[in-house]
């Protein structure tokens, strides 16, 4: 039988068959020794082939094959630093929820996410959430960031999942597609999903006042069928993205505004760091490239993984 993985809990997978029935499945042991460098050989969104067995008066499925993925998106494994964790696969687009406060989404986090999406050829959309709760200065910061990323070519929408502002615009972009929602814990993913499809009633929690961080309400990625011809994959709150399977001279290609300029660099393999006659550095000096983006790029190229939460807008 063929099906799509709708939920993964690490050892069990909920698979929806072509007939629309759901099966709780395990995987055959061979997937664990296939040389896949991820902690999870099967991900939500995977198209799989499975067999049905009866055991202890229960019907369970055994996943025997994973079909080729159109794409997938990864993050760094929490416990195993040299391994990746596939968050979801076969995506049409990803939405990153961004908040200016409670919690604050740092530009390095946004840029790592966008680079990962570019690397795996997945269109990314930025949703600036909680705009109903911001003061004048915070709204100016939202407008600045949205203008920065729109100039690069990304779609940016200011929304309020709580009041429903512009939720209809998000819904329009989702029709007929499989979308993933992601972001730091506490940015309002679950609230937004509930606004899009109230019948789901996804659990939400309040922000921890002590740490101003969201608490994890989603433990595992899960896909939902929505009433308006769309699928959504909700993901656990993500604290950081590592850069995987990328050589240093590749990373700049996943910054679209750098990629457009690289033909003007003196050296074909220019890393845009200390090389002479670098078109990216010249554009940076002329304020044609955002300093926040360049700083994110340098951190990725130099492997300075511990600084992805530094706020470049705040002086020490």
PDB file of C-alpha atoms in Angstrom:
ATOM      1  CA  UNK A   1       0.000   0.000   0.000  1.00  0.00           C
ATOM      2  CA  UNK A   2       1.049   3.589  -0.588  1.00  0.00           C
ATOM      3  CA  UNK A   3       0.594   6.429   1.858  1.00  0.00           C
ATOM      4  CA  UNK A   4       1.861   9.713   3.261  1.00  0.00           C
ATOM      5  CA  UNK A   5       3.387  10.122   6.732  1.00  0.00           C
ATOM      6  CA  UNK A   6       1.217  12.503   8.769  1.00  0.00           C
ATOM      7  CA  UNK A   7       2.887  12.191  12.164  1.00  0.00           C
ATOM      8  CA  UNK A   8       6.150  10.929  13.586  1.00  0.00           C
ATOM      9  CA  UNK A   9       6.795  10.218  17.258  1.00  0.00           C
ATOM     10  CA  UNK A  10      10.261   8.771  16.804  1.00  0.00           C
ATOM     11  CA  UNK A  11       9.374   5.098  16.720  1.00  0.00           C
ATOM     12  CA  UNK A  12       5.771   5.145  15.443  1.00  0.00           C
ATOM     13  CA  UNK A  13       4.484   6.833  12.292  1.00  0.00           C
ATOM     14  CA  UNK A  14       0.895   7.712  11.430  1.00  0.00           C
ATOM     15  CA  UNK A  15       0.410   7.035   7.702  1.00  0.00           C
ATOM     16  CA  UNK A  16      -2.608   8.026   5.618  1.00  0.00           C
ATOM     17  CA  UNK A  17      -3.265   5.528   2.831  1.00  0.00           C
ATOM     18  CA  UNK A  18      -4.444   6.396  -0.671  1.00  0.00           C
ATOM     19  CA  UNK A  19      -7.918   5.293   0.457  1.00  0.00           C
ATOM     20  CA  UNK A  20      -7.893   7.896   3.234  1.00  0.00           C
ATOM     21  CA  UNK A  21      -7.450   5.444   6.117  1.00  0.00           C
ATOM     22  CA  UNK A  22      -4.879   6.048   8.867  1.00  0.00           C
ATOM     23  CA  UNK A  23      -2.467   3.345  10.054  1.00  0.00           C
ATOM     24  CA  UNK A  24       0.021   3.311  12.915  1.00  0.00           C
ATOM     25  CA  UNK A  25       3.263   2.077  11.375  1.00  0.00           C
ATOM     26  CA  UNK A  26       6.769   1.045  12.339  1.00  0.00           C
ATOM     27  CA  UNK A  27       9.758   0.905  10.037  1.00  0.00           C
ATOM     28  CA  UNK A  28      11.839  -2.065   8.989  1.00  0.00           C
ATOM     29  CA  UNK A  29      15.218  -2.079  10.711  1.00  0.00           C
ATOM     30  CA  UNK A  30      17.137  -1.714   7.464  1.00  0.00           C
ATOM     31  CA  UNK A  31      16.298   2.009   7.244  1.00  0.00           C
ATOM     32  CA  UNK A  32      18.470   2.604  10.286  1.00  0.00           C
ATOM     33  CA  UNK A  33      21.580   1.311   8.542  1.00  0.00           C
ATOM     34  CA  UNK A  34      21.117   2.888   5.126  1.00  0.00           C
ATOM     35  CA  UNK A  35      23.762   5.507   5.785  1.00  0.00           C
ATOM     36  CA  UNK A  36      21.260   8.332   6.159  1.00  0.00           C
ATOM     37  CA  UNK A  37      22.959  10.933   8.321  1.00  0.00           C
ATOM     38  CA  UNK A  38      19.715  12.008   9.971  1.00  0.00           C
ATOM     39  CA  UNK A  39      18.351  10.982  13.340  1.00  0.00           C
ATOM     40  CA  UNK A  40      14.990  10.200  11.747  1.00  0.00           C
ATOM     41  CA  UNK A  41      14.969   8.054   8.595  1.00  0.00           C
ATOM     42  CA  UNK A  42      11.253   8.736   7.973  1.00  0.00           C
ATOM     43  CA  UNK A  43       9.825  12.263   8.103  1.00  0.00           C
ATOM     44  CA  UNK A  44       6.382  13.832   8.023  1.00  0.00           C
ATOM     45  CA  UNK A  45       5.430  14.390   4.391  1.00  0.00           C
ATOM     46  CA  UNK A  46       7.280  11.309   3.150  1.00  0.00           C
ATOM     47  CA  UNK A  47       5.524   9.163   0.546  1.00  0.00           C
ATOM     48  CA  UNK A  48       5.978   5.575   1.690  1.00  0.00           C
ATOM     49  CA  UNK A  49       5.095   2.027   0.773  1.00  0.00           C
ATOM     50  CA  UNK A  50       3.875  -0.119   3.676  1.00  0.00           C
ATOM     51  CA  UNK A  51       2.445  -3.536   4.464  1.00  0.00           C
ATOM     52  CA  UNK A  52      -0.340  -4.247   6.940  1.00  0.00           C
ATOM     53  CA  UNK A  53       0.023  -6.913   9.624  1.00  0.00           C
ATOM     54  CA  UNK A  54      -2.195  -8.125  12.427  1.00  0.00           C
ATOM     55  CA  UNK A  55      -0.470  -8.462  15.792  1.00  0.00           C
ATOM     56  CA  UNK A  56      -2.096  -8.915  19.214  1.00  0.00           C
ATOM     57  CA  UNK A  57      -5.497  -8.233  17.662  1.00  0.00           C
ATOM     58  CA  UNK A  58      -4.197  -4.889  16.358  1.00  0.00           C
ATOM     59  CA  UNK A  59      -3.653  -3.833  12.767  1.00  0.00           C
ATOM     60  CA  UNK A  60      -0.254  -2.208  12.312  1.00  0.00           C
ATOM     61  CA  UNK A  61       1.709  -1.156   9.273  1.00  0.00           C
ATOM     62  CA  UNK A  62       5.325  -1.869   8.407  1.00  0.00           C
ATOM     63  CA  UNK A  63       6.990   0.792   6.240  1.00  0.00           C
ATOM     64  CA  UNK A  64       9.134  -1.015   3.682  1.00  0.00           C
ATOM     65  CA  UNK A  65      10.147   1.787   1.338  1.00  0.00           C
ATOM     66  CA  UNK A  66      10.469   5.567   1.221  1.00  0.00           C
ATOM     67  CA  UNK A  67       9.844   7.098  -2.190  1.00  0.00           C
ATOM     68  CA  UNK A  68      12.209   9.773  -3.500  1.00  0.00           C
ATOM     69  CA  UNK A  69      11.657  13.132  -1.834  1.00  0.00           C
ATOM     70  CA  UNK A  70      10.893  16.225  -3.914  1.00  0.00           C
ATOM     71  CA  UNK A  71      12.635  18.228  -1.184  1.00  0.00           C
ATOM     72  CA  UNK A  72      13.033  18.352   2.578  1.00  0.00           C
ATOM     73  CA  UNK A  73      14.121  20.780   5.251  1.00  0.00           C
ATOM     74  CA  UNK A  74      16.486  20.003   8.107  1.00  0.00           C
ATOM     75  CA  UNK A  75      17.740  21.367  11.382  1.00  0.00           C
ATOM     76  CA  UNK A  76      20.642  20.397  13.590  1.00  0.00           C
ATOM     77  CA  UNK A  77      19.991  17.357  15.739  1.00  0.00           C
ATOM     78  CA  UNK A  78      19.550  18.431  19.351  1.00  0.00           C
ATOM     79  CA  UNK A  79      21.728  15.702  20.866  1.00  0.00           C
ATOM     80  CA  UNK A  80      23.962  14.621  18.014  1.00  0.00           C
ATOM     81  CA  UNK A  81      25.810  17.665  16.724  1.00  0.00           C
ATOM     82  CA  UNK A  82      27.108  15.971  13.580  1.00  0.00           C
ATOM     83  CA  UNK A  83      23.721  14.671  12.522  1.00  0.00           C
ATOM     84  CA  UNK A  84      20.690  16.341  11.021  1.00  0.00           C
ATOM     85  CA  UNK A  85      17.029  16.028  11.840  1.00  0.00           C
ATOM     86  CA  UNK A  86      14.688  16.101   8.856  1.00  0.00           C
ATOM     87  CA  UNK A  87      11.771  18.286   9.907  1.00  0.00           C
ATOM     88  CA  UNK A  88       9.481  17.630   6.945  1.00  0.00           C
ATOM     89  CA  UNK A  89       9.580  16.606   3.290  1.00  0.00           C
ATOM     90  CA  UNK A  90       7.765  17.167  -0.013  1.00  0.00           C
ATOM     91  CA  UNK A  91       6.848  20.762   0.775  1.00  0.00           C
ATOM     92  CA  UNK A  92       5.382  23.328  -1.598  1.00  0.00           C
ATOM     93  CA  UNK A  93       6.335  26.245   0.675  1.00  0.00           C
ATOM     94  CA  UNK A  94       7.427  27.161   4.190  1.00  0.00           C
ATOM     95  CA  UNK A  95       6.147  29.960   6.398  1.00  0.00           C
ATOM     96  CA  UNK A  96       8.467  31.375   9.045  1.00  0.00           C
ATOM     97  CA  UNK A  97       6.713  33.234  11.845  1.00  0.00           C
ATOM     98  CA  UNK A  98       8.724  36.194  13.109  1.00  0.00           C
ATOM     99  CA  UNK A  99       8.079  38.232  16.263  1.00  0.00           C
ATOM    100  CA  UNK A 100       9.838  41.378  17.454  1.00  0.00           C
ATOM    101  CA  UNK A 101       9.332  40.530  21.128  1.00  0.00           C
ATOM    102  CA  UNK A 102       7.939  37.795  23.401  1.00  0.00           C
ATOM    103  CA  UNK A 103      10.008  36.086  22.013  1.00  0.00           C
ATOM    104  CA  UNK A 104      12.339  38.069  19.785  1.00  0.00           C
ATOM    105  CA  UNK A 105      13.256  36.442  16.479  1.00  0.00           C
ATOM    106  CA  UNK A 106      16.869  37.298  15.646  1.00  0.00           C
ATOM    107  CA  UNK A 107      17.930  38.099  12.105  1.00  0.00           C
ATOM    108  CA  UNK A 108      20.573  35.363  12.124  1.00  0.00           C
ATOM    109  CA  UNK A 109      17.774  32.856  12.807  1.00  0.00           C
ATOM    110  CA  UNK A 110      15.690  34.249   9.925  1.00  0.00           C
ATOM    111  CA  UNK A 111      18.687  34.138   7.592  1.00  0.00           C
ATOM    112  CA  UNK A 112      19.674  30.588   8.533  1.00  0.00           C
ATOM    113  CA  UNK A 113      16.115  29.471   7.899  1.00  0.00           C
ATOM    114  CA  UNK A 114      15.994  31.224   4.521  1.00  0.00           C
ATOM    115  CA  UNK A 115      19.378  29.796   3.481  1.00  0.00           C
ATOM    116  CA  UNK A 116      18.175  26.304   4.405  1.00  0.00           C
ATOM    117  CA  UNK A 117      14.983  26.816   2.370  1.00  0.00           C
ATOM    118  CA  UNK A 118      16.985  28.144  -0.611  1.00  0.00           C
ATOM    119  CA  UNK A 119      19.393  25.207  -0.422  1.00  0.00           C
ATOM    120  CA  UNK A 120      16.548  22.708  -0.580  1.00  0.00           C
ATOM    121  CA  UNK A 121      14.628  24.727  -3.198  1.00  0.00           C
ATOM    122  CA  UNK A 122      11.569  25.484  -1.056  1.00  0.00           C
ATOM    123  CA  UNK A 123       9.824  28.871  -1.435  1.00  0.00           C
ATOM    124  CA  UNK A 124       9.803  30.736   1.902  1.00  0.00           C
ATOM    125  CA  UNK A 125       7.338  33.352   3.179  1.00  0.00           C
ATOM    126  CA  UNK A 126       7.873  35.521   6.270  1.00  0.00           C
ATOM    127  CA  UNK A 127       4.904  36.186   8.550  1.00  0.00           C
ATOM    128  CA  UNK A 128       5.450  39.001  11.033  1.00  0.00           C
ATOM    129  CA  UNK A 129       3.058  37.978  13.798  1.00  0.00           C
ATOM    130  CA  UNK A 130       1.618  39.779  16.855  1.00  0.00           C
ATOM    131  CA  UNK A 131       1.488  43.167  15.110  1.00  0.00           C
ATOM    132  CA  UNK A 132      -1.528  44.018  17.277  1.00  0.00           C
ATOM    133  CA  UNK A 133       0.733  44.040  20.360  1.00  0.00           C
ATOM    134  CA  UNK A 134       3.531  46.348  19.158  1.00  0.00           C
ATOM    135  CA  UNK A 135       4.142  49.998  19.969  1.00  0.00           C
ATOM    136  CA  UNK A 136       5.109  52.564  17.341  1.00  0.00           C
ATOM    137  CA  UNK A 137       8.853  51.841  17.454  1.00  0.00           C
ATOM    138  CA  UNK A 138       8.310  48.098  17.256  1.00  0.00           C
ATOM    139  CA  UNK A 139       6.021  48.520  14.245  1.00  0.00           C
ATOM    140  CA  UNK A 140       8.769  50.572  12.592  1.00  0.00           C
ATOM    141  CA  UNK A 141      11.167  47.672  13.163  1.00  0.00           C
ATOM    142  CA  UNK A 142       8.672  45.290  11.539  1.00  0.00           C
ATOM    143  CA  UNK A 143       8.379  47.632   8.537  1.00  0.00           C
ATOM    144  CA  UNK A 144      12.164  47.895   8.277  1.00  0.00           C
ATOM    145  CA  UNK A 145      12.663  44.119   8.337  1.00  0.00           C
ATOM    146  CA  UNK A 146       9.787  43.482   5.927  1.00  0.00           C
ATOM    147  CA  UNK A 147      11.203  46.046   3.488  1.00  0.00           C
ATOM    148  CA  UNK A 148      14.669  44.466   3.791  1.00  0.00           C
ATOM    149  CA  UNK A 149      13.414  40.979   2.920  1.00  0.00           C
ATOM    150  CA  UNK A 150      10.935  42.152   0.271  1.00  0.00           C
ATOM    151  CA  UNK A 151      13.805  43.880  -1.533  1.00  0.00           C
ATOM    152  CA  UNK A 152      15.594  40.521  -1.701  1.00  0.00           C
ATOM    153  CA  UNK A 153      12.463  38.929  -3.142  1.00  0.00           C
ATOM    154  CA  UNK A 154      10.690  37.286  -0.204  1.00  0.00           C
ATOM    155  CA  UNK A 155       6.961  37.663   0.419  1.00  0.00           C
ATOM    156  CA  UNK A 156       6.364  39.316   3.813  1.00  0.00           C
ATOM    157  CA  UNK A 157       2.987  39.683   5.523  1.00  0.00           C
ATOM    158  CA  UNK A 158       2.184  41.422   8.809  1.00  0.00           C
ATOM    159  CA  UNK A 159      -0.408  39.379  10.687  1.00  0.00           C
ATOM    160  CA  UNK A 160      -2.114  38.932  14.019  1.00  0.00           C
ATOM    161  CA  UNK A 161      -3.126  35.357  14.688  1.00  0.00           C
ATOM    162  CA  UNK A 162      -5.034  36.586  17.752  1.00  0.00           C
ATOM    163  CA  UNK A 163      -7.201  39.221  16.037  1.00  0.00           C
ATOM    164  CA  UNK A 164      -7.256  37.521  12.637  1.00  0.00           C
ATOM    165  CA  UNK A 165      -5.613  40.397  10.772  1.00  0.00           C
ATOM    166  CA  UNK A 166      -4.406  39.219   7.327  1.00  0.00           C
ATOM    167  CA  UNK A 167      -5.031  35.559   8.179  1.00  0.00           C
ATOM    168  CA  UNK A 168      -7.130  35.434   4.993  1.00  0.00           C
ATOM    169  CA  UNK A 169      -4.035  36.421   2.972  1.00  0.00           C
ATOM    170  CA  UNK A 170      -2.122  33.492   4.467  1.00  0.00           C
ATOM    171  CA  UNK A 171      -5.018  31.150   3.666  1.00  0.00           C
ATOM    172  CA  UNK A 172      -5.069  32.263   0.016  1.00  0.00           C
ATOM    173  CA  UNK A 173      -1.386  31.362  -0.355  1.00  0.00           C
ATOM    174  CA  UNK A 174      -1.992  27.894   1.097  1.00  0.00           C
ATOM    175  CA  UNK A 175      -4.813  26.653  -1.157  1.00  0.00           C
ATOM    176  CA  UNK A 176      -3.851  23.512  -3.064  1.00  0.00           C
ATOM    177  CA  UNK A 177      -0.449  23.262  -1.363  1.00  0.00           C
ATOM    178  CA  UNK A 178       1.406  21.515   1.442  1.00  0.00           C
ATOM    179  CA  UNK A 179       2.853  24.185   3.716  1.00  0.00           C
ATOM    180  CA  UNK A 180       5.087  24.010   6.750  1.00  0.00           C
ATOM    181  CA  UNK A 181       4.809  26.521   9.596  1.00  0.00           C
ATOM    182  CA  UNK A 182       7.941  27.113  11.622  1.00  0.00           C
ATOM    183  CA  UNK A 183       9.538  29.553  14.019  1.00  0.00           C
ATOM    184  CA  UNK A 184      10.881  29.905  17.533  1.00  0.00           C
ATOM    185  CA  UNK A 185       8.769  28.560  20.378  1.00  0.00           C
ATOM    186  CA  UNK A 186       6.128  31.097  21.346  1.00  0.00           C
ATOM    187  CA  UNK A 187       5.806  32.997  18.062  1.00  0.00           C
ATOM    188  CA  UNK A 188       2.184  31.916  17.684  1.00  0.00           C
ATOM    189  CA  UNK A 189       2.227  28.978  15.260  1.00  0.00           C
ATOM    190  CA  UNK A 190      -0.498  27.053  17.064  1.00  0.00           C
ATOM    191  CA  UNK A 191      -2.652  30.182  17.476  1.00  0.00           C
ATOM    192  CA  UNK A 192      -2.341  30.892  13.748  1.00  0.00           C
ATOM    193  CA  UNK A 193      -3.211  27.326  12.767  1.00  0.00           C
ATOM    194  CA  UNK A 194      -6.284  27.506  15.009  1.00  0.00           C
ATOM    195  CA  UNK A 195      -7.239  30.803  13.334  1.00  0.00           C
ATOM    196  CA  UNK A 196      -6.914  29.159   9.914  1.00  0.00           C
ATOM    197  CA  UNK A 197      -8.840  26.035  10.961  1.00  0.00           C
ATOM    198  CA  UNK A 198     -10.657  26.497  14.322  1.00  0.00           C
ATOM    199  CA  UNK A 199     -11.853  22.876  14.380  1.00  0.00           C
ATOM    200  CA  UNK A 200      -8.278  21.625  14.913  1.00  0.00           C
ATOM    201  CA  UNK A 201      -8.052  23.203  18.384  1.00  0.00           C
ATOM    202  CA  UNK A 202      -4.286  22.823  18.582  1.00  0.00           C
ATOM    203  CA  UNK A 203      -2.962  23.283  22.091  1.00  0.00           C
ATOM    204  CA  UNK A 204      -1.353  26.649  22.871  1.00  0.00           C
ATOM    205  CA  UNK A 205       0.526  27.867  25.939  1.00  0.00           C
ATOM    206  CA  UNK A 206       1.348  31.247  27.362  1.00  0.00           C
ATOM    207  CA  UNK A 207       4.813  32.760  27.037  1.00  0.00           C
ATOM    208  CA  UNK A 208       7.031  32.103  30.051  1.00  0.00           C
ATOM    209  CA  UNK A 209       7.352  35.531  31.695  1.00  0.00           C
ATOM    210  CA  UNK A 210      10.599  34.582  33.371  1.00  0.00           C
ATOM    211  CA  UNK A 211      12.398  33.771  30.137  1.00  0.00           C
ATOM    212  CA  UNK A 212      10.147  35.501  27.573  1.00  0.00           C
ATOM    213  CA  UNK A 213      10.459  32.314  25.576  1.00  0.00           C
ATOM    214  CA  UNK A 214       7.691  30.175  24.258  1.00  0.00           C
ATOM    215  CA  UNK A 215       7.108  26.781  25.765  1.00  0.00           C
ATOM    216  CA  UNK A 216       7.119  23.834  23.388  1.00  0.00           C
ATOM    217  CA  UNK A 217       3.496  22.943  22.648  1.00  0.00           C
ATOM    218  CA  UNK A 218       4.308  20.772  19.621  1.00  0.00           C
ATOM    219  CA  UNK A 219       6.607  17.880  20.454  1.00  0.00           C
ATOM    220  CA  UNK A 220       6.585  16.231  17.050  1.00  0.00           C
ATOM    221  CA  UNK A 221       5.914  17.429  13.530  1.00  0.00           C
ATOM    222  CA  UNK A 222       2.400  16.657  12.355  1.00  0.00           C
ATOM    223  CA  UNK A 223       0.453  17.176   9.125  1.00  0.00           C
ATOM    224  CA  UNK A 224      -3.193  18.210   9.035  1.00  0.00           C
ATOM    225  CA  UNK A 225      -5.745  18.258   6.208  1.00  0.00           C
ATOM    226  CA  UNK A 226      -7.531  21.604   6.127  1.00  0.00           C
ATOM    227  CA  UNK A 227     -11.083  22.281   4.962  1.00  0.00           C
ATOM    228  CA  UNK A 228      -9.974  24.724   2.238  1.00  0.00           C
ATOM    229  CA  UNK A 229      -7.972  22.233   0.126  1.00  0.00           C
ATOM    230  CA  UNK A 230      -4.642  22.587   1.877  1.00  0.00           C
ATOM    231  CA  UNK A 231      -2.270  20.575   4.044  1.00  0.00           C
ATOM    232  CA  UNK A 232      -0.245  22.076   6.836  1.00  0.00           C
ATOM    233  CA  UNK A 233       2.720  20.678   8.728  1.00  0.00           C
ATOM    234  CA  UNK A 234       3.095  22.045  12.242  1.00  0.00           C
ATOM    235  CA  UNK A 235       6.609  21.730  13.679  1.00  0.00           C
ATOM    236  CA  UNK A 236       8.115  21.914  17.153  1.00  0.00           C
ATOM    237  CA  UNK A 237       9.472  25.332  18.107  1.00  0.00           C
ATOM    238  CA  UNK A 238      12.968  25.482  16.684  1.00  0.00           C
ATOM    239  CA  UNK A 239      15.832  27.207  18.450  1.00  0.00           C
ATOM    240  CA  UNK A 240      18.447  27.143  15.713  1.00  0.00           C
ATOM    241  CA  UNK A 241      19.362  26.028  12.233  1.00  0.00           C
ATOM    242  CA  UNK A 242      22.759  24.646  11.383  1.00  0.00           C
ATOM    243  CA  UNK A 243      24.137  24.748   7.860  1.00  0.00           C
ATOM    244  CA  UNK A 244      24.486  21.248   6.436  1.00  0.00           C
ATOM    245  CA  UNK A 245      26.081  19.688   3.388  1.00  0.00           C
ATOM    246  CA  UNK A 246      27.281  23.094   2.189  1.00  0.00           C
ATOM    247  CA  UNK A 247      30.791  24.079   1.248  1.00  0.00           C
ATOM    248  CA  UNK A 248      31.894  27.559   2.280  1.00  0.00           C
ATOM    249  CA  UNK A 249      31.851  28.800  -1.296  1.00  0.00           C
ATOM    250  CA  UNK A 250      28.249  27.585  -1.725  1.00  0.00           C
ATOM    251  CA  UNK A 251      26.645  29.494   1.131  1.00  0.00           C
ATOM    252  CA  UNK A 252      26.732  32.849  -0.649  1.00  0.00           C
ATOM    253  CA  UNK A 253      24.720  31.352  -3.510  1.00  0.00           C
ATOM    254  CA  UNK A 254      21.796  30.884  -1.114  1.00  0.00           C
ATOM    255  CA  UNK A 255      21.722  34.609  -0.377  1.00  0.00           C
ATOM    256  CA  UNK A 256      19.866  35.722  -3.560  1.00  0.00           C
ATOM    257  CA  UNK A 257      21.177  39.293  -3.402  1.00  0.00           C
ATOM    258  CA  UNK A 258      24.786  38.008  -3.125  1.00  0.00           C
ATOM    259  CA  UNK A 259      24.275  35.508  -5.933  1.00  0.00           C
ATOM    260  CA  UNK A 260      23.180  38.308  -8.283  1.00  0.00           C
ATOM    261  CA  UNK A 261      26.408  40.202  -7.562  1.00  0.00           C
ATOM    262  CA  UNK A 262      28.986  37.393  -7.586  1.00  0.00           C
ATOM    263  CA  UNK A 263      29.610  37.748 -11.329  1.00  0.00           C
ATOM    264  CA  UNK A 264      31.134  41.146 -10.598  1.00  0.00           C
ATOM    265  CA  UNK A 265      33.701  39.774  -8.144  1.00  0.00           C
ATOM    266  CA  UNK A 266      37.335  39.580  -9.306  1.00  0.00           C
ATOM    267  CA  UNK A 267      37.639  35.925  -8.267  1.00  0.00           C
ATOM    268  CA  UNK A 268      35.241  33.172  -9.300  1.00  0.00           C
ATOM    269  CA  UNK A 269      35.545  31.533  -5.881  1.00  0.00           C
ATOM    270  CA  UNK A 270      35.242  34.797  -3.932  1.00  0.00           C
ATOM    271  CA  UNK A 271      34.028  34.217  -0.363  1.00  0.00           C
ATOM    272  CA  UNK A 272      33.165  37.932   0.030  1.00  0.00           C
ATOM    273  CA  UNK A 273      35.409  38.202   3.083  1.00  0.00           C
ATOM    274  CA  UNK A 274      38.897  39.663   2.513  1.00  0.00           C
ATOM    275  CA  UNK A 275      39.248  39.313  -1.253  1.00  0.00           C
ATOM    276  CA  UNK A 276      40.007  42.422  -3.349  1.00  0.00           C
ATOM    277  CA  UNK A 277      37.443  43.833  -5.791  1.00  0.00           C
ATOM    278  CA  UNK A 278      34.528  41.964  -4.232  1.00  0.00           C
ATOM    279  CA  UNK A 279      31.182  43.107  -5.661  1.00  0.00           C
ATOM    280  CA  UNK A 280      29.307  42.065  -2.505  1.00  0.00           C
ATOM    281  CA  UNK A 281      31.610  44.076  -0.225  1.00  0.00           C
ATOM    282  CA  UNK A 282      31.307  47.079  -2.553  1.00  0.00           C
ATOM    283  CA  UNK A 283      27.497  46.812  -2.481  1.00  0.00           C
ATOM    284  CA  UNK A 284      27.681  46.549   1.303  1.00  0.00           C
ATOM    285  CA  UNK A 285      29.699  49.774   1.554  1.00  0.00           C
ATOM    286  CA  UNK A 286      27.137  51.483  -0.704  1.00  0.00           C
ATOM    287  CA  UNK A 287      24.236  50.282   1.481  1.00  0.00           C
ATOM    288  CA  UNK A 288      22.902  48.176  -1.369  1.00  0.00           C
ATOM    289  CA  UNK A 289      23.204  45.020   0.762  1.00  0.00           C
ATOM    290  CA  UNK A 290      21.914  44.859   4.341  1.00  0.00           C
ATOM    291  CA  UNK A 291      24.588  44.690   7.048  1.00  0.00           C
ATOM    292  CA  UNK A 292      22.461  42.248   9.042  1.00  0.00           C
ATOM    293  CA  UNK A 293      22.441  39.840   6.091  1.00  0.00           C
ATOM    294  CA  UNK A 294      26.185  40.166   5.596  1.00  0.00           C
ATOM    295  CA  UNK A 295      26.820  39.555   9.290  1.00  0.00           C
ATOM    296  CA  UNK A 296      24.656  36.417   9.145  1.00  0.00           C
ATOM    297  CA  UNK A 297      26.597  35.261   6.094  1.00  0.00           C
ATOM    298  CA  UNK A 298      29.976  35.756   7.790  1.00  0.00           C
ATOM    299  CA  UNK A 299      28.810  33.786  10.833  1.00  0.00           C
ATOM    300  CA  UNK A 300      27.692  30.923   8.614  1.00  0.00           C
ATOM    301  CA  UNK A 301      30.887  30.851   6.553  1.00  0.00           C
ATOM    302  CA  UNK A 302      33.164  31.046   9.583  1.00  0.00           C
ATOM    303  CA  UNK A 303      31.147  28.398  11.404  1.00  0.00           C
ATOM    304  CA  UNK A 304      30.416  30.614  14.368  1.00  0.00           C
ATOM    305  CA  UNK A 305      27.409  28.513  15.337  1.00  0.00           C
ATOM    306  CA  UNK A 306      27.023  29.779  18.881  1.00  0.00           C
ATOM    307  CA  UNK A 307      26.027  33.305  17.942  1.00  0.00           C
ATOM    308  CA  UNK A 308      22.784  32.743  16.056  1.00  0.00           C
ATOM    309  CA  UNK A 309      20.793  34.409  18.859  1.00  0.00           C
ATOM    310  CA  UNK A 310      22.829  37.580  19.069  1.00  0.00           C
ATOM    311  CA  UNK A 311      20.716  40.645  18.355  1.00  0.00           C
ATOM    312  CA  UNK A 312      22.606  42.725  15.838  1.00  0.00           C
ATOM    313  CA  UNK A 313      20.308  45.697  16.382  1.00  0.00           C
ATOM    314  CA  UNK A 314      21.185  46.078  20.067  1.00  0.00           C
ATOM    315  CA  UNK A 315      24.516  47.547  21.068  1.00  0.00           C
ATOM    316  CA  UNK A 316      26.333  45.815  23.965  1.00  0.00           C
TER     317      UNK A 316
END
